[in-house]
Amino acid sequence: MTKADTPTLRSFALLEHLVRAERPVSLAEIVQEFPAPKASLHRMLASLEAGGLVIREPGQKNAYAVGPRLAQLGLGIVMLAGERRQRHAILSRLVAELGETCNLTMLHESEVLYLDRMEAPWPLRLDLKPGSHVPAHCTASGKLLLAMLPQARRTALVHALKLERHTPNTITDVELLEAELDRIGRKRIAIDNEEFLTGIVCVAAPVMDKNDVCLAAIAVHAPVPRTPLSRALEFVPQLQQAARDLSKTF
């Protein structure tokens, strides 16, 4: 056994394999794709499952996916202090340019997780601090992050969502939501037209990596009386520039 080939590193490589799959992977698939004997894979998966690093998907026999402990570790890395300061500075600059509240989010399981948020200096404020979660199906960032997923994963997630109605404008039909996500995927811009909170509109743009994979979403939101949706859509160029700047911090 070499220093680069230890039980710990093999388990880590198996975790990387599950993360790259972007979907639950059956034991049969893992045996075919991962270079380790079946007995060793059984032992590694059992140990990782006991530690909360992987989970067995309900309803799918022997299908493994990333567990809550590993997901939490990933979030902790994304929110490292140094990178967070850079992102907060970009967000602060964007708020100064637009005069409205902006936020940076990513998809966490089936919800939108706020990584950072910068309030505009207006009396009307929402209590959504970093670490807060909001629904994916009725928010600009959520719909954008869903739209940018690989098709198979997107479809599975959309069909598993509880499409709760929050306002009269909330999309609660799966087929209508899928059509909306198709449009968003083509345009790479998403809107929330008072779909989550009555009187609040939002526009979101994706933060992409060098391989054109969506890492996060940056969004601006505002009350309709001050900034109607038509006005918020004029902020798209600034959002896209901020997204390019943010991509360098991941």
JSON list of C-alpha atoms in Angstrom, two decimals:
[
{"chain": "A", "resi": 1, "resn": "MET", "atom": "CA", "xyz": [0.00, 0.00, 0.00]},
{"chain": "A", "resi": 2, "resn": "THR", "atom": "CA", "xyz": [1.43, 3.41, -0.98]},
{"chain": "A", "resi": 3, "resn": "LYS", "atom": "CA", "xyz": [0.96, 6.69, 0.88]},
{"chain": "A", "resi": 4, "resn": "ALA", "atom": "CA", "xyz": [-1.46, 7.76, -1.85]},
{"chain": "A", "resi": 5, "resn": "ASP", "atom": "CA", "xyz": [-3.47, 4.54, -1.57]},
{"chain": "A", "resi": 6, "resn": "THR", "atom": "CA", "xyz": [-4.84, 4.25, 1.95]},
{"chain": "A", "resi": 7, "resn": "PRO", "atom": "CA", "xyz": [-8.29, 3.21, 3.21]},
{"chain": "A", "resi": 8, "resn": "THR", "atom": "CA", "xyz": [-9.02, 6.85, 4.09]},
{"chain": "A", "resi": 9, "resn": "LEU", "atom": "CA", "xyz": [-8.11, 8.14, 0.64]},
{"chain": "A", "resi": 10, "resn": "ARG", "atom": "CA", "xyz": [-10.05, 5.35, -1.09]},
{"chain": "A", "resi": 11, "resn": "SER", "atom": "CA", "xyz": [-13.14, 6.30, 0.94]},
{"chain": "A", "resi": 12, "resn": "PHE", "atom": "CA", "xyz": [-12.58, 9.94, 0.00]},
{"chain": "A", "resi": 13, "resn": "ALA", "atom": "CA", "xyz": [-12.32, 8.96, -3.69]},
{"chain": "A", "resi": 14, "resn": "LEU", "atom": "CA", "xyz": [-15.61, 7.08, -3.35]},
{"chain": "A", "resi": 15, "resn": "LEU", "atom": "CA", "xyz": [-17.26, 10.20, -1.94]},
{"chain": "A", "resi": 16, "resn": "GLU", "atom": "CA", "xyz": [-15.92, 12.19, -4.89]},
{"chain": "A", "resi": 17, "resn": "HIS", "atom": "CA", "xyz": [-17.40, 9.60, -7.23]},
{"chain": "A", "resi": 18, "resn": "LEU", "atom": "CA", "xyz": [-20.85, 9.97, -5.62]},
{"chain": "A", "resi": 19, "resn": "VAL", "atom": "CA", "xyz": [-20.67, 13.78, -5.77]},
{"chain": "A", "resi": 20, "resn": "ARG", "atom": "CA", "xyz": [-19.76, 13.75, -9.48]},
{"chain": "A", "resi": 21, "resn": "ALA", "atom": "CA", "xyz": [-22.68, 11.44, -10.27]},
{"chain": "A", "resi": 22, "resn": "GLU", "atom": "CA", "xyz": [-25.18, 14.18, -9.29]},
{"chain": "A", "resi": 23, "resn": "ARG", "atom": "CA", "xyz": [-27.82, 11.49, -8.63]},
{"chain": "A", "resi": 24, "resn": "PRO", "atom": "CA", "xyz": [-28.28, 8.40, -6.47]},
{"chain": "A", "resi": 25, "resn": "VAL", "atom": "CA", "xyz": [-26.00, 5.61, -7.72]},
{"chain": "A", "resi": 26, "resn": "SER", "atom": "CA", "xyz": [-26.80, 1.93, -7.33]},
{"chain": "A", "resi": 27, "resn": "LEU", "atom": "CA", "xyz": [-24.31, -0.49, -5.85]},
{"chain": "A", "resi": 28, "resn": "ALA", "atom": "CA", "xyz": [-24.18, -2.32, -9.19]},
{"chain": "A", "resi": 29, "resn": "GLU", "atom": "CA", "xyz": [-23.17, 0.91, -10.95]},
{"chain": "A", "resi": 30, "resn": "ILE", "atom": "CA", "xyz": [-20.53, 1.67, -8.32]},
{"chain": "A", "resi": 31, "resn": "VAL", "atom": "CA", "xyz": [-19.05, -1.83, -8.70]},
{"chain": "A", "resi": 32, "resn": "GLN", "atom": "CA", "xyz": [-18.78, -1.30, -12.47]},
{"chain": "A", "resi": 33, "resn": "GLU", "atom": "CA", "xyz": [-17.37, 2.23, -12.31]},
{"chain": "A", "resi": 34, "resn": "PHE", "atom": "CA", "xyz": [-15.24, 2.39, -9.15]},
{"chain": "A", "resi": 35, "resn": "PRO", "atom": "CA", "xyz": [-11.89, 0.52, -9.02]},
{"chain": "A", "resi": 36, "resn": "ALA", "atom": "CA", "xyz": [-12.36, -1.54, -5.86]},
{"chain": "A", "resi": 37, "resn": "PRO", "atom": "CA", "xyz": [-13.54, -5.08, -5.05]},
{"chain": "A", "resi": 38, "resn": "LYS", "atom": "CA", "xyz": [-17.23, -5.45, -4.23]},
{"chain": "A", "resi": 39, "resn": "ALA", "atom": "CA", "xyz": [-16.48, -6.57, -0.67]},
{"chain": "A", "resi": 40, "resn": "SER", "atom": "CA", "xyz": [-14.35, -3.47, -0.06]},
{"chain": "A", "resi": 41, "resn": "LEU", "atom": "CA", "xyz": [-17.07, -1.22, -1.47]},
{"chain": "A", "resi": 42, "resn": "HIS", "atom": "CA", "xyz": [-19.60, -2.80, 0.89]},
{"chain": "A", "resi": 43, "resn": "ARG", "atom": "CA", "xyz": [-17.37, -2.04, 3.86]},
{"chain": "A", "resi": 44, "resn": "MET", "atom": "CA", "xyz": [-16.61, 1.53, 2.75]},
{"chain": "A", "resi": 45, "resn": "LEU", "atom": "CA", "xyz": [-20.24, 2.36, 2.02]},
{"chain": "A", "resi": 46, "resn": "ALA", "atom": "CA", "xyz": [-21.40, 0.88, 5.33]},
{"chain": "A", "resi": 47, "resn": "SER", "atom": "CA", "xyz": [-18.83, 2.96, 7.21]},
{"chain": "A", "resi": 48, "resn": "LEU", "atom": "CA", "xyz": [-19.67, 6.16, 5.29]},
{"chain": "A", "resi": 49, "resn": "GLU", "atom": "CA", "xyz": [-23.39, 5.57, 5.79]},
{"chain": "A", "resi": 50, "resn": "ALA", "atom": "CA", "xyz": [-22.92, 5.06, 9.53]},
{"chain": "A", "resi": 51, "resn": "GLY", "atom": "CA", "xyz": [-21.09, 8.39, 9.68]},
{"chain": "A", "resi": 52, "resn": "GLY", "atom": "CA", "xyz": [-23.80, 10.29, 7.81]},
{"chain": "A", "resi": 53, "resn": "LEU", "atom": "CA", "xyz": [-21.55, 10.96, 4.82]},
{"chain": "A", "resi": 54, "resn": "VAL", "atom": "CA", "xyz": [-23.71, 8.94, 2.45]},
{"chain": "A", "resi": 55, "resn": "ILE", "atom": "CA", "xyz": [-27.35, 7.90, 2.61]},
{"chain": "A", "resi": 56, "resn": "ARG", "atom": "CA", "xyz": [-29.42, 5.13, 1.05]},
{"chain": "A", "resi": 57, "resn": "GLU", "atom": "CA", "xyz": [-32.14, 6.74, -1.08]},
{"chain": "A", "resi": 58, "resn": "PRO", "atom": "CA", "xyz": [-35.65, 5.69, 0.03]},
{"chain": "A", "resi": 59, "resn": "GLY", "atom": "CA", "xyz": [-37.49, 3.63, -2.55]},
{"chain": "A", "resi": 60, "resn": "GLN", "atom": "CA", "xyz": [-34.32, 2.88, -4.51]},
{"chain": "A", "resi": 61, "resn": "LYS", "atom": "CA", "xyz": [-32.72, -0.42, -3.53]},
{"chain": "A", "resi": 62, "resn": "ASN", "atom": "CA", "xyz": [-29.04, 0.02, -2.75]},
{"chain": "A", "resi": 63, "resn": "ALA", "atom": "CA", "xyz": [-28.87, 3.48, -4.35]},
{"chain": "A", "resi": 64, "resn": "TYR", "atom": "CA", "xyz": [-26.40, 5.74, -2.57]},
{"chain": "A", "resi": 65, "resn": "ALA", "atom": "CA", "xyz": [-26.23, 9.54, -2.50]},
{"chain": "A", "resi": 66, "resn": "VAL", "atom": "CA", "xyz": [-24.41, 12.33, -0.65]},
{"chain": "A", "resi": 67, "resn": "GLY", "atom": "CA", "xyz": [-25.42, 12.39, 3.01]},
{"chain": "A", "resi": 68, "resn": "PRO", "atom": "CA", "xyz": [-26.26, 15.39, 5.24]},
{"chain": "A", "resi": 69, "resn": "ARG", "atom": "CA", "xyz": [-22.90, 15.45, 7.00]},
{"chain": "A", "resi": 70, "resn": "LEU", "atom": "CA", "xyz": [-20.97, 15.67, 3.72]},
{"chain": "A", "resi": 71, "resn": "ALA", "atom": "CA", "xyz": [-23.38, 18.29, 2.38]},
{"chain": "A", "resi": 72, "resn": "GLN", "atom": "CA", "xyz": [-22.85, 20.37, 5.52]},
{"chain": "A", "resi": 73, "resn": "LEU", "atom": "CA", "xyz": [-19.08, 20.07, 5.14]},
{"chain": "A", "resi": 74, "resn": "GLY", "atom": "CA", "xyz": [-19.37, 21.30, 1.55]},
{"chain": "A", "resi": 75, "resn": "LEU", "atom": "CA", "xyz": [-21.41, 24.30, 2.65]},
{"chain": "A", "resi": 76, "resn": "GLY", "atom": "CA", "xyz": [-18.86, 25.10, 5.34]},
{"chain": "A", "resi": 77, "resn": "ILE", "atom": "CA", "xyz": [-16.08, 25.11, 2.75]},
{"chain": "A", "resi": 78, "resn": "VAL", "atom": "CA", "xyz": [-18.09, 27.34, 0.38]},
{"chain": "A", "resi": 79, "resn": "MET", "atom": "CA", "xyz": [-18.66, 29.82, 3.21]},
{"chain": "A", "resi": 80, "resn": "LEU", "atom": "CA", "xyz": [-14.99, 30.07, 4.27]},
{"chain": "A", "resi": 81, "resn": "ALA", "atom": "CA", "xyz": [-14.17, 33.43, 5.84]},
{"chain": "A", "resi": 82, "resn": "GLY", "atom": "CA", "xyz": [-11.67, 34.66, 3.23]},
{"chain": "A", "resi": 83, "resn": "GLU", "atom": "CA", "xyz": [-13.82, 33.93, 0.22]},
{"chain": "A", "resi": 84, "resn": "ARG", "atom": "CA", "xyz": [-16.91, 35.17, 2.03]},
{"chain": "A", "resi": 85, "resn": "ARG", "atom": "CA", "xyz": [-15.29, 38.58, 2.56]},
{"chain": "A", "resi": 86, "resn": "GLN", "atom": "CA", "xyz": [-14.59, 38.84, -1.18]},
{"chain": "A", "resi": 87, "resn": "ARG", "atom": "CA", "xyz": [-18.14, 37.86, -2.05]},
{"chain": "A", "resi": 88, "resn": "HIS", "atom": "CA", "xyz": [-19.60, 40.27, 0.47]},
{"chain": "A", "resi": 89, "resn": "ALA", "atom": "CA", "xyz": [-17.55, 43.11, -1.04]},
{"chain": "A", "resi": 90, "resn": "ILE", "atom": "CA", "xyz": [-18.89, 42.28, -4.53]},
{"chain": "A", "resi": 91, "resn": "LEU", "atom": "CA", "xyz": [-22.43, 42.15, -3.15]},
{"chain": "A", "resi": 92, "resn": "SER", "atom": "CA", "xyz": [-21.93, 45.44, -1.32]},
{"chain": "A", "resi": 93, "resn": "ARG", "atom": "CA", "xyz": [-20.73, 47.12, -4.52]},
{"chain": "A", "resi": 94, "resn": "LEU", "atom": "CA", "xyz": [-23.74, 45.78, -6.43]},
{"chain": "A", "resi": 95, "resn": "VAL", "atom": "CA", "xyz": [-26.17, 47.11, -3.82]},
{"chain": "A", "resi": 96, "resn": "ALA", "atom": "CA", "xyz": [-24.50, 50.52, -4.05]},
{"chain": "A", "resi": 97, "resn": "GLU", "atom": "CA", "xyz": [-24.93, 50.47, -7.86]},
{"chain": "A", "resi": 98, "resn": "LEU", "atom": "CA", "xyz": [-28.55, 49.29, -7.90]},
{"chain": "A", "resi": 99, "resn": "GLY", "atom": "CA", "xyz": [-29.87, 50.81, -4.70]},
{"chain": "A", "resi": 100, "resn": "GLU", "atom": "CA", "xyz": [-31.74, 47.59, -3.89]},
{"chain": "A", "resi": 101, "resn": "THR", "atom": "CA", "xyz": [-31.12, 44.52, -1.71]},
{"chain": "A", "resi": 102, "resn": "CYS", "atom": "CA", "xyz": [-29.03, 41.73, -3.28]},
{"chain": "A", "resi": 103, "resn": "ASN", "atom": "CA", "xyz": [-28.27, 38.17, -2.25]},
{"chain": "A", "resi": 104, "resn": "LEU", "atom": "CA", "xyz": [-26.09, 35.20, -3.12]},
{"chain": "A", "resi": 105, "resn": "THR", "atom": "CA", "xyz": [-27.64, 31.75, -2.91]},
{"chain": "A", "resi": 106, "resn": "MET", "atom": "CA", "xyz": [-27.12, 28.11, -3.82]},
{"chain": "A", "resi": 107, "resn": "LEU", "atom": "CA", "xyz": [-29.28, 25.01, -3.92]},
{"chain": "A", "resi": 108, "resn": "HIS", "atom": "CA", "xyz": [-29.17, 22.94, -0.73]},
{"chain": "A", "resi": 109, "resn": "GLU", "atom": "CA", "xyz": [-31.10, 19.70, -1.12]},
{"chain": "A", "resi": 110, "resn": "SER", "atom": "CA", "xyz": [-34.52, 20.93, -2.31]},
{"chain": "A", "resi": 111, "resn": "GLU", "atom": "CA", "xyz": [-34.37, 24.50, -1.01]},
{"chain": "A", "resi": 112, "resn": "VAL", "atom": "CA", "xyz": [-32.50, 27.73, -1.66]},
{"chain": "A", "resi": 113, "resn": "LEU", "atom": "CA", "xyz": [-29.78, 28.53, 0.89]},
{"chain": "A", "resi": 114, "resn": "TYR", "atom": "CA", "xyz": [-28.70, 32.13, 1.46]},
{"chain": "A", "resi": 115, "resn": "LEU", "atom": "CA", "xyz": [-24.89, 32.31, 1.43]},
{"chain": "A", "resi": 116, "resn": "ASP", "atom": "CA", "xyz": [-24.85, 36.10, 1.82]},
{"chain": "A", "resi": 117, "resn": "ARG", "atom": "CA", "xyz": [-27.20, 39.05, 1.68]},
{"chain": "A", "resi": 118, "resn": "MET", "atom": "CA", "xyz": [-26.70, 42.79, 1.59]},
{"chain": "A", "resi": 119, "resn": "GLU", "atom": "CA", "xyz": [-29.58, 45.10, 2.50]},
{"chain": "A", "resi": 120, "resn": "ALA", "atom": "CA", "xyz": [-30.24, 48.36, 0.70]},
{"chain": "A", "resi": 121, "resn": "PRO", "atom": "CA", "xyz": [-30.72, 51.39, 2.99]},
{"chain": "A", "resi": 122, "resn": "TRP", "atom": "CA", "xyz": [-34.52, 51.36, 2.84]},
{"chain": "A", "resi": 123, "resn": "PRO", "atom": "CA", "xyz": [-37.03, 50.99, 5.68]},
{"chain": "A", "resi": 124, "resn": "LEU", "atom": "CA", "xyz": [-38.68, 47.85, 4.21]},
{"chain": "A", "resi": 125, "resn": "ARG", "atom": "CA", "xyz": [-36.53, 44.82, 5.05]},
{"chain": "A", "resi": 126, "resn": "LEU", "atom": "CA", "xyz": [-36.93, 41.04, 5.03]},
{"chain": "A", "resi": 127, "resn": "ASP", "atom": "CA", "xyz": [-35.41, 38.91, 7.78]},
{"chain": "A", "resi": 128, "resn": "LEU", "atom": "CA", "xyz": [-33.41, 36.53, 5.57]},
{"chain": "A", "resi": 129, "resn": "LYS", "atom": "CA", "xyz": [-29.93, 36.21, 7.05]},
{"chain": "A", "resi": 130, "resn": "PRO", "atom": "CA", "xyz": [-27.12, 34.02, 5.65]},
{"chain": "A", "resi": 131, "resn": "GLY", "atom": "CA", "xyz": [-28.05, 30.43, 6.42]},
{"chain": "A", "resi": 132, "resn": "SER", "atom": "CA", "xyz": [-31.76, 31.03, 5.81]},
{"chain": "A", "resi": 133, "resn": "HIS", "atom": "CA", "xyz": [-33.70, 28.75, 3.45]},
{"chain": "A", "resi": 134, "resn": "VAL", "atom": "CA", "xyz": [-36.53, 29.67, 1.07]},
{"chain": "A", "resi": 135, "resn": "PRO", "atom": "CA", "xyz": [-38.53, 27.52, -1.39]},
{"chain": "A", "resi": 136, "resn": "ALA", "atom": "CA", "xyz": [-37.07, 26.82, -4.82]},
{"chain": "A", "resi": 137, "resn": "HIS", "atom": "CA", "xyz": [-40.23, 26.74, -6.94]},
{"chain": "A", "resi": 138, "resn": "CYS", "atom": "CA", "xyz": [-41.40, 30.32, -6.28]},
{"chain": "A", "resi": 139, "resn": "THR", "atom": "CA", "xyz": [-38.19, 32.35, -6.00]},
{"chain": "A", "resi": 140, "resn": "ALA", "atom": "CA", "xyz": [-36.04, 33.74, -8.82]},
{"chain": "A", "resi": 141, "resn": "SER", "atom": "CA", "xyz": [-32.85, 32.17, -7.49]},
{"chain": "A", "resi": 142, "resn": "GLY", "atom": "CA", "xyz": [-34.57, 28.86, -6.83]},
{"chain": "A", "resi": 143, "resn": "LYS", "atom": "CA", "xyz": [-36.07, 28.58, -10.29]},
{"chain": "A", "resi": 144, "resn": "LEU", "atom": "CA", "xyz": [-32.74, 29.58, -11.84]},
{"chain": "A", "resi": 145, "resn": "LEU", "atom": "CA", "xyz": [-30.78, 27.00, -9.83]},
{"chain": "A", "resi": 146, "resn": "LEU", "atom": "CA", "xyz": [-33.30, 24.30, -10.75]},
{"chain": "A", "resi": 147, "resn": "ALA", "atom": "CA", "xyz": [-33.21, 25.28, -14.42]},
{"chain": "A", "resi": 148, "resn": "MET", "atom": "CA", "xyz": [-29.42, 24.99, -14.54]},
{"chain": "A", "resi": 149, "resn": "LEU", "atom": "CA", "xyz": [-29.33, 21.42, -13.18]},
{"chain": "A", "resi": 150, "resn": "PRO", "atom": "CA", "xyz": [-28.71, 18.43, -15.47]},
{"chain": "A", "resi": 151, "resn": "GLN", "atom": "CA", "xyz": [-32.07, 17.40, -16.95]},
{"chain": "A", "resi": 152, "resn": "ALA", "atom": "CA", "xyz": [-32.47, 14.09, -15.11]},
{"chain": "A", "resi": 153, "resn": "ARG", "atom": "CA", "xyz": [-31.67, 15.59, -11.74]},
{"chain": "A", "resi": 154, "resn": "ARG", "atom": "CA", "xyz": [-33.88, 18.60, -12.40]},
{"chain": "A", "resi": 155, "resn": "THR", "atom": "CA", "xyz": [-36.88, 16.47, -13.35]},
{"chain": "A", "resi": 156, "resn": "ALA", "atom": "CA", "xyz": [-36.51, 14.22, -10.31]},
{"chain": "A", "resi": 157, "resn": "LEU", "atom": "CA", "xyz": [-36.21, 17.20, -7.96]},
{"chain": "A", "resi": 158, "resn": "VAL", "atom": "CA", "xyz": [-39.12, 19.14, -9.47]},
{"chain": "A", "resi": 159, "resn": "HIS", "atom": "CA", "xyz": [-41.41, 16.12, -9.19]},
{"chain": "A", "resi": 160, "resn": "ALA", "atom": "CA", "xyz": [-40.38, 15.64, -5.56]},
{"chain": "A", "resi": 161, "resn": "LEU", "atom": "CA", "xyz": [-41.05, 19.28, -4.58]},
{"chain": "A", "resi": 162, "resn": "LYS", "atom": "CA", "xyz": [-44.11, 20.28, -2.62]},
{"chain": "A", "resi": 163, "resn": "LEU", "atom": "CA", "xyz": [-45.39, 23.11, -4.80]},
{"chain": "A", "resi": 164, "resn": "GLU", "atom": "CA", "xyz": [-46.98, 25.12, -2.01]},
{"chain": "A", "resi": 165, "resn": "ARG", "atom": "CA", "xyz": [-48.88, 28.27, -2.99]},
{"chain": "A", "resi": 166, "resn": "HIS", "atom": "CA", "xyz": [-47.50, 31.43, -1.33]},
{"chain": "A", "resi": 167, "resn": "THR", "atom": "CA", "xyz": [-49.25, 34.09, -3.44]},
{"chain": "A", "resi": 168, "resn": "PRO", "atom": "CA", "xyz": [-51.77, 34.12, -6.29]},
{"chain": "A", "resi": 169, "resn": "ASN", "atom": "CA", "xyz": [-48.81, 34.15, -8.72]},
{"chain": "A", "resi": 170, "resn": "THR", "atom": "CA", "xyz": [-47.07, 31.02, -7.36]},
{"chain": "A", "resi": 171, "resn": "ILE", "atom": "CA", "xyz": [-46.65, 28.25, -9.94]},
{"chain": "A", "resi": 172, "resn": "THR", "atom": "CA", "xyz": [-48.11, 25.09, -8.39]},
{"chain": "A", "resi": 173, "resn": "ASP", "atom": "CA", "xyz": [-48.46, 22.92, -11.51]},
{"chain": "A", "resi": 174, "resn": "VAL", "atom": "CA", "xyz": [-45.50, 20.67, -12.34]},
{"chain": "A", "resi": 175, "resn": "GLU", "atom": "CA", "xyz": [-45.89, 21.00, -16.13]},
{"chain": "A", "resi": 176, "resn": "LEU", "atom": "CA", "xyz": [-46.11, 24.79, -15.94]},
{"chain": "A", "resi": 177, "resn": "LEU", "atom": "CA", "xyz": [-43.04, 24.87, -13.69]},
{"chain": "A", "resi": 178, "resn": "GLU", "atom": "CA", "xyz": [-41.11, 22.64, -16.09]},
{"chain": "A", "resi": 179, "resn": "ALA", "atom": "CA", "xyz": [-41.99, 24.99, -18.98]},
{"chain": "A", "resi": 180, "resn": "GLU", "atom": "CA", "xyz": [-40.87, 27.97, -16.92]},
{"chain": "A", "resi": 181, "resn": "LEU", "atom": "CA", "xyz": [-37.58, 26.24, -16.13]},
{"chain": "A", "resi": 182, "resn": "ASP", "atom": "CA", "xyz": [-37.03, 25.50, -19.83]},
{"chain": "A", "resi": 183, "resn": "ARG", "atom": "CA", "xyz": [-37.41, 29.21, -20.60]},
{"chain": "A", "resi": 184, "resn": "ILE", "atom": "CA", "xyz": [-35.07, 30.16, -17.76]},
{"chain": "A", "resi": 185, "resn": "GLY", "atom": "CA", "xyz": [-32.47, 27.62, -18.92]},
{"chain": "A", "resi": 186, "resn": "ARG", "atom": "CA", "xyz": [-32.42, 29.21, -22.38]},
{"chain": "A", "resi": 187, "resn": "LYS", "atom": "CA", "xyz": [-32.29, 32.82, -21.17]},
{"chain": "A", "resi": 188, "resn": "ARG", "atom": "CA", "xyz": [-30.19, 32.23, -18.03]},
{"chain": "A", "resi": 189, "resn": "ILE", "atom": "CA", "xyz": [-32.23, 34.87, -16.25]},
{"chain": "A", "resi": 190, "resn": "ALA", "atom": "CA", "xyz": [-35.05, 34.14, -13.79]},
{"chain": "A", "resi": 191, "resn": "ILE", "atom": "CA", "xyz": [-37.73, 36.33, -12.27]},
{"chain": "A", "resi": 192, "resn": "ASP", "atom": "CA", "xyz": [-39.98, 36.18, -9.26]},
{"chain": "A", "resi": 193, "resn": "ASN", "atom": "CA", "xyz": [-43.07, 38.18, -10.18]},
{"chain": "A", "resi": 194, "resn": "GLU", "atom": "CA", "xyz": [-44.58, 38.37, -6.68]},
{"chain": "A", "resi": 195, "resn": "GLU", "atom": "CA", "xyz": [-44.55, 34.57, -6.53]},
{"chain": "A", "resi": 196, "resn": "PHE", "atom": "CA", "xyz": [-43.07, 34.16, -3.04]},
{"chain": "A", "resi": 197, "resn": "LEU", "atom": "CA", "xyz": [-44.10, 37.41, -1.34]},
{"chain": "A", "resi": 198, "resn": "THR", "atom": "CA", "xyz": [-46.87, 39.71, -2.51]},
{"chain": "A", "resi": 199, "resn": "GLY", "atom": "CA", "xyz": [-45.45, 43.11, -3.44]},
{"chain": "A", "resi": 200, "resn": "ILE", "atom": "CA", "xyz": [-41.86, 41.87, -3.92]},
{"chain": "A", "resi": 201, "resn": "VAL", "atom": "CA", "xyz": [-40.20, 41.17, -7.29]},
{"chain": "A", "resi": 202, "resn": "CYS", "atom": "CA", "xyz": [-36.82, 39.61, -7.92]},
{"chain": "A", "resi": 203, "resn": "VAL", "atom": "CA", "xyz": [-34.40, 38.96, -10.79]},
{"chain": "A", "resi": 204, "resn": "ALA", "atom": "CA", "xyz": [-31.57, 36.39, -10.64]},
{"chain": "A", "resi": 205, "resn": "ALA", "atom": "CA", "xyz": [-28.53, 35.51, -12.75]},
{"chain": "A", "resi": 206, "resn": "PRO", "atom": "CA", "xyz": [-26.28, 32.42, -12.52]},
{"chain": "A", "resi": 207, "resn": "VAL", "atom": "CA", "xyz": [-22.72, 32.29, -11.21]},
{"chain": "A", "resi": 208, "resn": "MET", "atom": "CA", "xyz": [-20.96, 29.89, -13.59]},
{"chain": "A", "resi": 209, "resn": "ASP", "atom": "CA", "xyz": [-17.60, 28.13, -13.32]},
{"chain": "A", "resi": 210, "resn": "LYS", "atom": "CA", "xyz": [-15.06, 27.76, -16.12]},
{"chain": "A", "resi": 211, "resn": "ASN", "atom": "CA", "xyz": [-16.78, 24.55, -17.26]},
{"chain": "A", "resi": 212, "resn": "ASP", "atom": "CA", "xyz": [-20.13, 26.35, -17.58]},
{"chain": "A", "resi": 213, "resn": "VAL", "atom": "CA", "xyz": [-21.56, 24.66, -14.49]},
{"chain": "A", "resi": 214, "resn": "CYS", "atom": "CA", "xyz": [-23.84, 26.76, -12.30]},
{"chain": "A", "resi": 215, "resn": "LEU", "atom": "CA", "xyz": [-22.33, 27.29, -8.85]},
{"chain": "A", "resi": 216, "resn": "ALA", "atom": "CA", "xyz": [-24.75, 29.78, -7.33]},
{"chain": "A", "resi": 217, "resn": "ALA", "atom": "CA", "xyz": [-27.23, 32.53, -8.11]},
{"chain": "A", "resi": 218, "resn": "ILE", "atom": "CA", "xyz": [-27.02, 36.26, -7.52]},
{"chain": "A", "resi": 219, "resn": "ALA", "atom": "CA", "xyz": [-30.26, 38.19, -7.28]},
{"chain": "A", "resi": 220, "resn": "VAL", "atom": "CA", "xyz": [-31.76, 41.59, -6.62]},
{"chain": "A", "resi": 221, "resn": "HIS", "atom": "CA", "xyz": [-35.18, 42.05, -5.06]},
{"chain": "A", "resi": 222, "resn": "ALA", "atom": "CA", "xyz": [-37.31, 45.09, -4.37]},
{"chain": "A", "resi": 223, "resn": "PRO", "atom": "CA", "xyz": [-40.83, 46.22, -3.48]},
{"chain": "A", "resi": 224, "resn": "VAL", "atom": "CA", "xyz": [-43.06, 46.76, -6.51]},
{"chain": "A", "resi": 225, "resn": "PRO", "atom": "CA", "xyz": [-44.07, 50.38, -5.69]},
{"chain": "A", "resi": 226, "resn": "ARG", "atom": "CA", "xyz": [-40.42, 51.45, -5.81]},
{"chain": "A", "resi": 227, "resn": "THR", "atom": "CA", "xyz": [-39.03, 49.05, -8.42]},
{"chain": "A", "resi": 228, "resn": "PRO", "atom": "CA", "xyz": [-41.53, 47.27, -10.68]},
{"chain": "A", "resi": 229, "resn": "LEU", "atom": "CA", "xyz": [-40.40, 44.15, -12.50]},
{"chain": "A", "resi": 230, "resn": "SER", "atom": "CA", "xyz": [-39.74, 46.08, -15.74]},
{"chain": "A", "resi": 231, "resn": "ARG", "atom": "CA", "xyz": [-37.27, 48.28, -13.85]},
{"chain": "A", "resi": 232, "resn": "ALA", "atom": "CA", "xyz": [-35.68, 45.32, -12.03]},
{"chain": "A", "resi": 233, "resn": "LEU", "atom": "CA", "xyz": [-34.98, 43.65, -15.38]},
{"chain": "A", "resi": 234, "resn": "GLU", "atom": "CA", "xyz": [-32.85, 46.66, -16.33]},
{"chain": "A", "resi": 235, "resn": "PHE", "atom": "CA", "xyz": [-30.42, 45.50, -13.62]},
{"chain": "A", "resi": 236, "resn": "VAL", "atom": "CA", "xyz": [-29.51, 42.32, -15.55]},
{"chain": "A", "resi": 237, "resn": "PRO", "atom": "CA", "xyz": [-26.17, 43.61, -16.98]},
{"chain": "A", "resi": 238, "resn": "GLN", "atom": "CA", "xyz": [-24.94, 44.59, -13.51]},
{"chain": "A", "resi": 239, "resn": "LEU", "atom": "CA", "xyz": [-26.08, 41.24, -12.10]},
{"chain": "A", "resi": 240, "resn": "GLN", "atom": "CA", "xyz": [-24.22, 39.37, -14.83]},
{"chain": "A", "resi": 241, "resn": "GLN", "atom": "CA", "xyz": [-21.02, 41.34, -14.21]},
{"chain": "A", "resi": 242, "resn": "ALA", "atom": "CA", "xyz": [-21.26, 40.66, -10.48]},
{"chain": "A", "resi": 243, "resn": "ALA", "atom": "CA", "xyz": [-21.80, 36.97, -11.29]},
{"chain": "A", "resi": 244, "resn": "ARG", "atom": "CA", "xyz": [-18.59, 36.93, -13.34]},
{"chain": "A", "resi": 245, "resn": "ASP", "atom": "CA", "xyz": [-16.71, 38.55, -10.46]},
{"chain": "A", "resi": 246, "resn": "LEU", "atom": "CA", "xyz": [-18.18, 36.10, -7.98]},
{"chain": "A", "resi": 247, "resn": "SER", "atom": "CA", "xyz": [-17.20, 33.10, -10.08]},
{"chain": "A", "resi": 248, "resn": "LYS", "atom": "CA", "xyz": [-13.55, 33.86, -9.34]},
{"chain": "A", "resi": 249, "resn": "THR", "atom": "CA", "xyz": [-14.17, 33.39, -5.59]},
{"chain": "A", "resi": 250, "resn": "PHE", "atom": "CA", "xyz": [-15.32, 29.76, -5.84]}
]
